[in-house]
Amino acid sequence: MKVIHYRHLDGPNLYLHRPVLVVRVDLEEFTERESYEYHGFVERLLTALPGLYDHYCATGRPGGFVERLYGGTYFGHIIEHVAIEMLTRLGYTSNFGKTRNALFPGIYDIIIECKNETVVRRVLQVAMEYVEACAKQYAYPLEGQMSQLHKLVAHSELGPSTAAIAQAAARRQIPVRRIGAGSLLQLGYGKFRRYVQATMTQLTSAIGVDIASDKALTKQILDECGIRIPLGVVTDSVAEALHFLQTHNVPIALKPLHGNQGRGVTVGIRLPHEVEAAFAFAQTISREVVVEEYVRGRQYRLLVVDQRLVAAAERVPAHVVGDGVHAIQELIDRVNQQPERGEDHEKPLTRIVVDQAVMRHLEREKRTLRDIPRYGERVWLRDSANLSTGGIAIDVSRDVDPFFERLALRAARAVALDVCGVDLIAEDIAQKGESQSYAVIEVNAAPGIRMHHHPSVGESRDVAAAIVDQMYPRGMPSRIPIVSVTGTNGKTTTTRLIRHILRESGLTVGMTSTEGVYIDEECVLAGDTTGPQSARVVLSDARVEAAVLETARGGIQRAGLGYDMADVGIITSLADDHIGQDGITSVEDILKIKSLIVECLTTTGLAVLNADVPALVDLSERLRHPVAFVSRHADNPVIVRHLARGGMAFFVREGWLVEAAGSLEWNVARIEDISITIGGAAAFHIINCLCAIAAARHLGMTRRVCADALHTFRSDRHNPGRSNVFRLRNGQYVICDYGHNTEGVRAIGEMAMRLSGRRVPCVIGFPGDRDNRILEAAAQAAADYFSPIFVKEDSDKRGRREGELANLIAAALARTGRAENVTIELDEVKALREMIRTQPDEPLLIMFHEKLEPVRNALIEQGAIEVSELKLAAQPSISAM
């Protein structure tokens, strides 16, 4: 077996509305082989992974998968379940898996819910190796691999502080996205986007962080603010440290100037030889060393968020309690076996590591690891009380005297930090400060919050929620309005129309489309940008107040969505355009893909569906969210029935675009006043306008704003590549459009027939990656509306040989018996020129293009100008419907 490739879908997708990893595997010699064919295979698997007995599989009950194993199941399915069981052993609760044949013998896609791509990739590889080993009966170091996987989990998961913030944000339905492999999170969308890393927020002052990172500077600022600190100096000279001890004649503490987590710290030093050893120890972390008086008392951490004390904990250094039987080392081993202790930050507490600091501390206390403490005797193992070095925390949030609360807030203000941990030594934080010895030892930027969320004693304090509340005060949104648009045809124009309406209302709009990503008027990324990465470009831009996302089939299928939920999901149309691509075999497959955008909506979201498409009407019955239907026909039974039930609909009546809710109706805009409809001839744009009105109205735009925006929307300025009209010097009109499938050809053909009353000349071509039957159907549709026909090819052949597609189209046209005049000219610009040269008396010409810009340039070279209106001398009367 071997892995062909991995695909990480980190948003809602066709398999699950949560991230998944898709691995394509080649089963090689295990192709079409089943589990029962390998003697002892099932027993070996179940012995090593007994949790498989609990897997349901398709039976819907525990033990279902084991039944499948004994009865016979394919190896892709087995790898899926083994991977899920390994993830369960690693502490993940996900249980979603799916295995699908990838249309070739032995090639399978295994889909697993993916909370950590790094881990799931490796788990799938190990699962595949282990299944093969069990089948072939050779030894495999499964437990060793699981041990390595546990380390990978600890290394690659978010740290406890960042994870707590992510969870707090998710509880408030705030979008959360991890950026990179570190601890940086993006919260929210658009103008409400915020960054947070560990407990440093976007609001955290860089100067404040720099101050807190310099212990000497922090002490100076605190001292100038009248906050009691230990007397001390900063030096790189052990002689100066000795001089400080001799001059002040008090116990002292030595710690690195630039250090954290209690590393290199020694306290309670009284003797000169202790100074020399402690100074050398501190300099293993930082050349400069803080030498200060040692303040006796209990160690506290006060956590301040946005000038509010949200938690306080007493920090107790790592220690063991004697039982009169076991040595110190044995007691440490027993403490480290506690389930709440793990490596680094993987669990609420950290295992105690016997390092140089522990050995030095025991040596000063004249003890060794072999000593057996008395029953109940507490043996301290180090000076610092950090959780990261094995300490524990006791919650004292309710006990803090107002004096110390005010002191913590003053310290935070002094160093200009929004989130900070104030380290304080006091005799008793519950008593008034004026009556006791105390001092502020440090002020910490990016303070760890594990001790407050998981104290060993006392109540858990949700500091993460307080940090999220600081970034998003209650009542403040974290999301911007999002409209997601898909459909076989019409999605680009609909997307642009919605963008135009929202911009006319004064919003800064981000848009993804087949032409590029736009932020307001700026194209920040050119190209066909209709996938999830393009959506993220928009949603991560802090200027954006509303997002309109053209969401194409290919991006959904390959990578899922680039957002979690939209406010409006629109499906403009549905046709067989992509059958034969990417495993699609039916219109139902296409619908399943496109329906994702109307499934992933906010709780107040709206699905907008075309009531003239039966499959979309059927889809509406399966949706959880309200539906607004659009139709070109006011008497469409679906519209009538929907309104009778109190629903909302948008349709055409007597030349007006109408909004209706139940028995109420409002005229929004006259069709003849909307230039892109060409007086109603471009009937396909009517559906696009109705979809745009439905979306804008749901987002709170007034009908007047919608109407005014539709009146000012021009194909030449706002809708490049979609029914753009050019007038030649001789008065001929050329309509250029990206019609590239059967429905697109029919829509443009019907428009041309309404305008001219007969078939008109055209240049036609289609993308080469479509199924031959789809291409032939589109060509045959063209024969109904166009003559003569000039056949061209796209510059991007999409896997076809040059001339192959043009010949296929020409042959399909010939079979209709209606295409009397067909010319092949592969270059689309040359084909355009040939059509203009040979058809000088035709008032209307149609140009189906791959790319507008070369076509536009060719027309301008011939003296054409782009116009927003089309008036034929003998234009027949056009009814809106």
Coordinates of N, CA and C in Angstrom, one line a residue, residues 386-484:
N386 N 6.7 28.3 39.4 CA 6.0 28.2 38.1 C 5.4 26.8 37.9
L387 N 4.2 26.8 37.2 CA 3.6 25.5 36.9 C 4.4 24.7 35.9
S388 N 5.1 25.5 35.0 CA 5.9 24.8 34.0 C 7.1 24.0 34.6
T389 N 7.4 24.3 35.9 CA 8.5 23.5 36.5 C 8.0 22.6 37.6
G390 N 6.7 22.3 37.5 CA 6.1 21.3 38.4 C 5.3 21.8 39.6
G391 N 5.2 23.2 39.7 CA 4.4 23.8 40.8 C 2.9 23.5 40.6
I392 N 2.2 23.9 41.6 CA 0.7 23.8 41.6 C 0.1 25.2 41.9
A393 N -1.2 25.4 41.6 CA -1.8 26.6 41.9 C -3.1 26.4 42.8
I394 N -3.3 27.4 43.6 CA -4.5 27.3 44.5 C -5.3 28.6 44.2
D395 N -6.5 28.5 43.8 CA -7.3 29.7 43.5 C -7.6 30.4 44.7
V396 N -7.3 31.8 44.7 CA -7.6 32.6 45.8 C -8.4 33.9 45.3
S397 N -9.0 33.8 44.2 CA -9.7 34.9 43.5 C -10.7 35.6 44.5
R398 N -11.4 34.8 45.2 CA -12.4 35.4 46.1 C -11.8 36.1 47.4
D399 N -10.5 35.8 47.6 CA -9.9 36.2 48.9 C -9.1 37.5 48.8
V400 N -8.9 38.0 47.6 CA -8.0 39.1 47.4 C -8.5 40.4 48.1
D401 N -7.7 40.9 48.9 CA -8.1 42.2 49.6 C -8.1 43.3 48.6
P402 N -9.1 44.3 48.7 CA -9.1 45.4 47.7 C -7.8 46.1 47.5
F403 N -7.0 46.2 48.6 CA -5.7 46.8 48.5 C -4.8 46.2 47.4
F404 N -4.8 44.8 47.4 CA -4.0 44.1 46.4 C -4.6 44.2 45.1
E405 N -5.9 44.2 45.0 CA -6.6 44.3 43.7 C -6.2 45.7 43.1
R406 N -6.3 46.7 43.8 CA -5.9 48.0 43.3 C -4.4 48.1 42.9
L407 N -3.6 47.4 43.7 CA -2.1 47.3 43.4 C -1.9 46.6 42.1
A408 N -2.6 45.5 41.8 CA -2.4 44.8 40.5 C -2.9 45.7 39.3
L409 N -4.0 46.4 39.5 CA -4.4 47.3 38.4 C -3.4 48.4 38.2
R410 N -2.9 49.0 39.2 CA -1.9 50.0 39.0 C -0.7 49.5 38.3
A411 N -0.2 48.3 38.7 CA 1.0 47.7 38.0 C 0.7 47.5 36.6
A412 N -0.5 47.0 36.2 CA -0.8 46.8 34.8 C -0.8 48.1 34.0
R413 N -1.4 49.1 34.7 CA -1.4 50.5 34.0 C 0.0 51.0 33.8
A414 N 0.8 50.8 34.8 CA 2.2 51.3 34.8 C 3.0 50.8 33.6
V415 N 2.8 49.6 33.3 CA 3.6 49.0 32.2 C 2.8 48.9 30.9
A416 N 1.6 49.5 30.9 CA 0.8 49.6 29.7 C 0.4 48.3 29.0
L417 N 0.0 47.4 29.8 CA -0.4 46.1 29.3 C -1.9 45.9 29.5
D418 N -2.6 45.4 28.5 CA -4.0 45.1 28.6 C -4.3 43.7 29.3
V419 N -3.4 42.8 29.0 CA -3.5 41.5 29.7 C -2.1 41.2 30.4
C420 N -2.1 41.1 31.7 CA -0.8 40.8 32.3 C -1.0 40.0 33.6
G421 N 0.1 39.4 33.9 CA 0.2 38.7 35.2 C 1.1 39.4 36.2
V422 N 0.5 39.8 37.3 CA 1.3 40.5 38.3 C 1.8 39.5 39.3
D423 N 3.1 39.3 39.5 CA 3.7 38.4 40.5 C 3.9 39.2 41.7
L424 N 3.4 38.7 42.8 CA 3.4 39.4 44.1 C 3.8 38.4 45.2
I425 N 4.6 38.9 46.1 CA 4.9 38.1 47.3 C 4.3 38.9 48.5
A426 N 3.5 38.2 49.3 CA 2.9 38.8 50.4 C 2.7 37.8 51.5
E427 N 2.5 38.2 52.7 CA 2.3 37.3 53.8 C 0.9 36.6 53.7
D428 N -0.1 37.4 53.3 CA -1.4 36.9 53.1 C -2.2 37.9 52.3
I429 N -2.6 37.5 51.1 CA -3.2 38.4 50.2 C -4.7 38.7 50.6
A430 N -5.2 37.9 51.5 CA -6.5 38.2 52.0 C -6.6 39.3 53.1
Q431 N -5.4 39.7 53.6 CA -5.3 40.7 54.6 C -4.9 42.1 54.0
K432 N -5.1 43.1 54.7 CA -4.8 44.5 54.2 C -3.3 44.6 54.0
G433 N -2.9 45.2 52.9 CA -1.5 45.3 52.5 C -0.7 46.2 53.5
E434 N -1.4 47.2 54.0 CA -0.7 48.2 54.8 C -0.1 47.6 56.1
S435 N -0.7 46.4 56.5 CA -0.3 45.8 57.8 C 0.7 44.7 57.6
Q436 N 1.3 44.5 56.4 CA 2.2 43.3 56.2 C 3.3 43.7 55.2
S437 N 4.2 42.7 55.2 CA 5.3 42.9 54.2 C 4.9 42.3 52.8
Y438 N 5.1 43.0 51.8 CA 4.8 42.6 50.4 C 5.7 43.3 49.4
A439 N 5.7 42.8 48.2 CA 6.4 43.5 47.1 C 5.9 42.9 45.8
V440 N 5.8 43.7 44.7 CA 5.6 43.2 43.4 C 6.9 42.8 42.8
I441 N 7.0 41.5 42.4 CA 8.3 40.9 41.9 C 8.4 41.1 40.4
E442 N 7.4 40.9 39.7 CA 7.4 41.0 38.2 C 6.0 41.3 37.7
V443 N 6.0 41.8 36.5 CA 4.8 42.0 35.7 C 5.1 41.3 34.4
N444 N 4.2 40.4 34.0 CA 4.4 39.5 32.9 C 3.5 39.8 31.7
A445 N 4.0 40.0 30.5 CA 3.2 40.0 29.3 C 3.0 38.5 28.9
A446 N 1.9 38.3 28.2 CA 1.5 36.9 27.7 C 1.5 35.9 28.9
P447 N 0.8 36.3 30.0 CA 0.8 35.4 31.1 C 0.1 34.0 30.8
G448 N 0.6 33.0 31.3 CA -0.1 31.7 31.2 C -1.3 31.7 32.0
I449 N -2.4 31.1 31.5 CA -3.6 31.0 32.2 C -4.0 29.6 32.7
R450 N -3.1 28.7 32.4 CA -3.4 27.3 32.8 C -3.7 27.2 34.3
M451 N -3.0 27.9 35.1 CA -3.1 27.8 36.6 C -4.5 28.3 37.0
H452 N -5.1 29.2 36.3 CA -6.4 29.7 36.6 C -7.5 28.8 36.1
H453 N -7.3 28.2 35.0 CA -8.3 27.3 34.4 C -8.3 26.0 35.1
H454 N -7.1 25.6 35.6 CA -7.0 24.2 36.2 C -6.2 24.3 37.5
P455 N -6.8 25.0 38.5 CA -6.1 25.1 39.8 C -6.1 23.7 40.5
S456 N -5.1 23.4 41.3 CA -5.1 22.1 42.0 C -6.1 22.2 43.1
V457 N -6.3 23.4 43.6 CA -7.3 23.6 44.7 C -8.1 24.8 44.4
G458 N -9.4 24.7 44.6 CA -10.2 25.9 44.4 C -11.0 25.9 43.1
E459 N -11.6 27.0 42.8 CA -12.5 27.2 41.7 C -11.8 27.6 40.4
S460 N -12.2 26.9 39.3 CA -11.7 27.3 38.0 C -12.1 28.7 37.6
R461 N -11.3 29.5 37.0 CA -11.6 30.9 36.5 C -11.4 30.9 35.0
D462 N -12.5 31.4 34.3 CA -12.4 31.4 32.9 C -11.8 32.7 32.4
V463 N -10.5 32.7 32.5 CA -9.7 33.9 32.1 C -9.8 34.0 30.6
A464 N -9.8 32.9 29.8 CA -9.9 33.0 28.4 C -11.1 33.7 27.9
A465 N -12.3 33.5 28.6 CA -13.5 34.2 28.2 C -13.4 35.7 28.5
A466 N -12.7 36.0 29.6 CA -12.4 37.5 29.8 C -11.6 38.1 28.8
I467 N -10.6 37.4 28.3 CA -9.8 37.9 27.2 C -10.6 38.1 25.9
V468 N -11.4 37.1 25.6 CA -12.3 37.2 24.4 C -13.3 38.4 24.6
D469 N -13.8 38.5 25.8 CA -14.7 39.6 26.0 C -14.0 41.0 25.9
Q470 N -12.8 41.0 26.2 CA -12.0 42.3 26.0 C -12.0 42.6 24.5
M471 N -11.7 41.6 23.7 CA -11.6 41.8 22.2 C -12.9 42.0 21.6
Y472 N -13.9 41.3 22.1 CA -15.3 41.4 21.6 C -16.3 41.7 22.8
P473 N -16.4 42.9 23.3 CA -17.3 43.2 24.4 C -18.7 42.7 24.0
R474 N -19.4 42.3 25.0 CA -20.8 41.7 24.8 C -21.6 42.7 24.0
G475 N -22.2 42.1 22.9 CA -23.0 43.0 22.0 C -22.3 43.4 20.8
M476 N -20.9 43.3 20.8 CA -20.1 43.6 19.6 C -20.1 42.4 18.7
P477 N -20.4 42.6 17.4 CA -20.3 41.5 16.4 C -18.9 41.0 16.2
S478 N -18.7 39.8 15.8 CA -17.5 39.3 15.4 C -17.5 38.9 13.9
R479 N -18.6 39.0 13.3 CA -18.8 38.6 11.9 C -19.3 39.8 11.1
I480 N -19.0 39.8 9.8 CA -19.6 40.7 8.8 C -20.6 39.9 8.0
P481 N -21.5 40.6 7.4 CA -22.5 39.9 6.5 C -21.7 39.2 5.4
I482 N -22.1 37.9 5.1 CA -21.5 37.1 4.1 C -22.6 36.6 3.2
V483 N -22.5 36.8 1.9 CA -23.3 36.3 0.9 C -22.5 35.3 0.0
S484 N -22.9 34.1 -0.1 CA -22.2 33.1 -0.9 C -23.1 32.7 -2.1

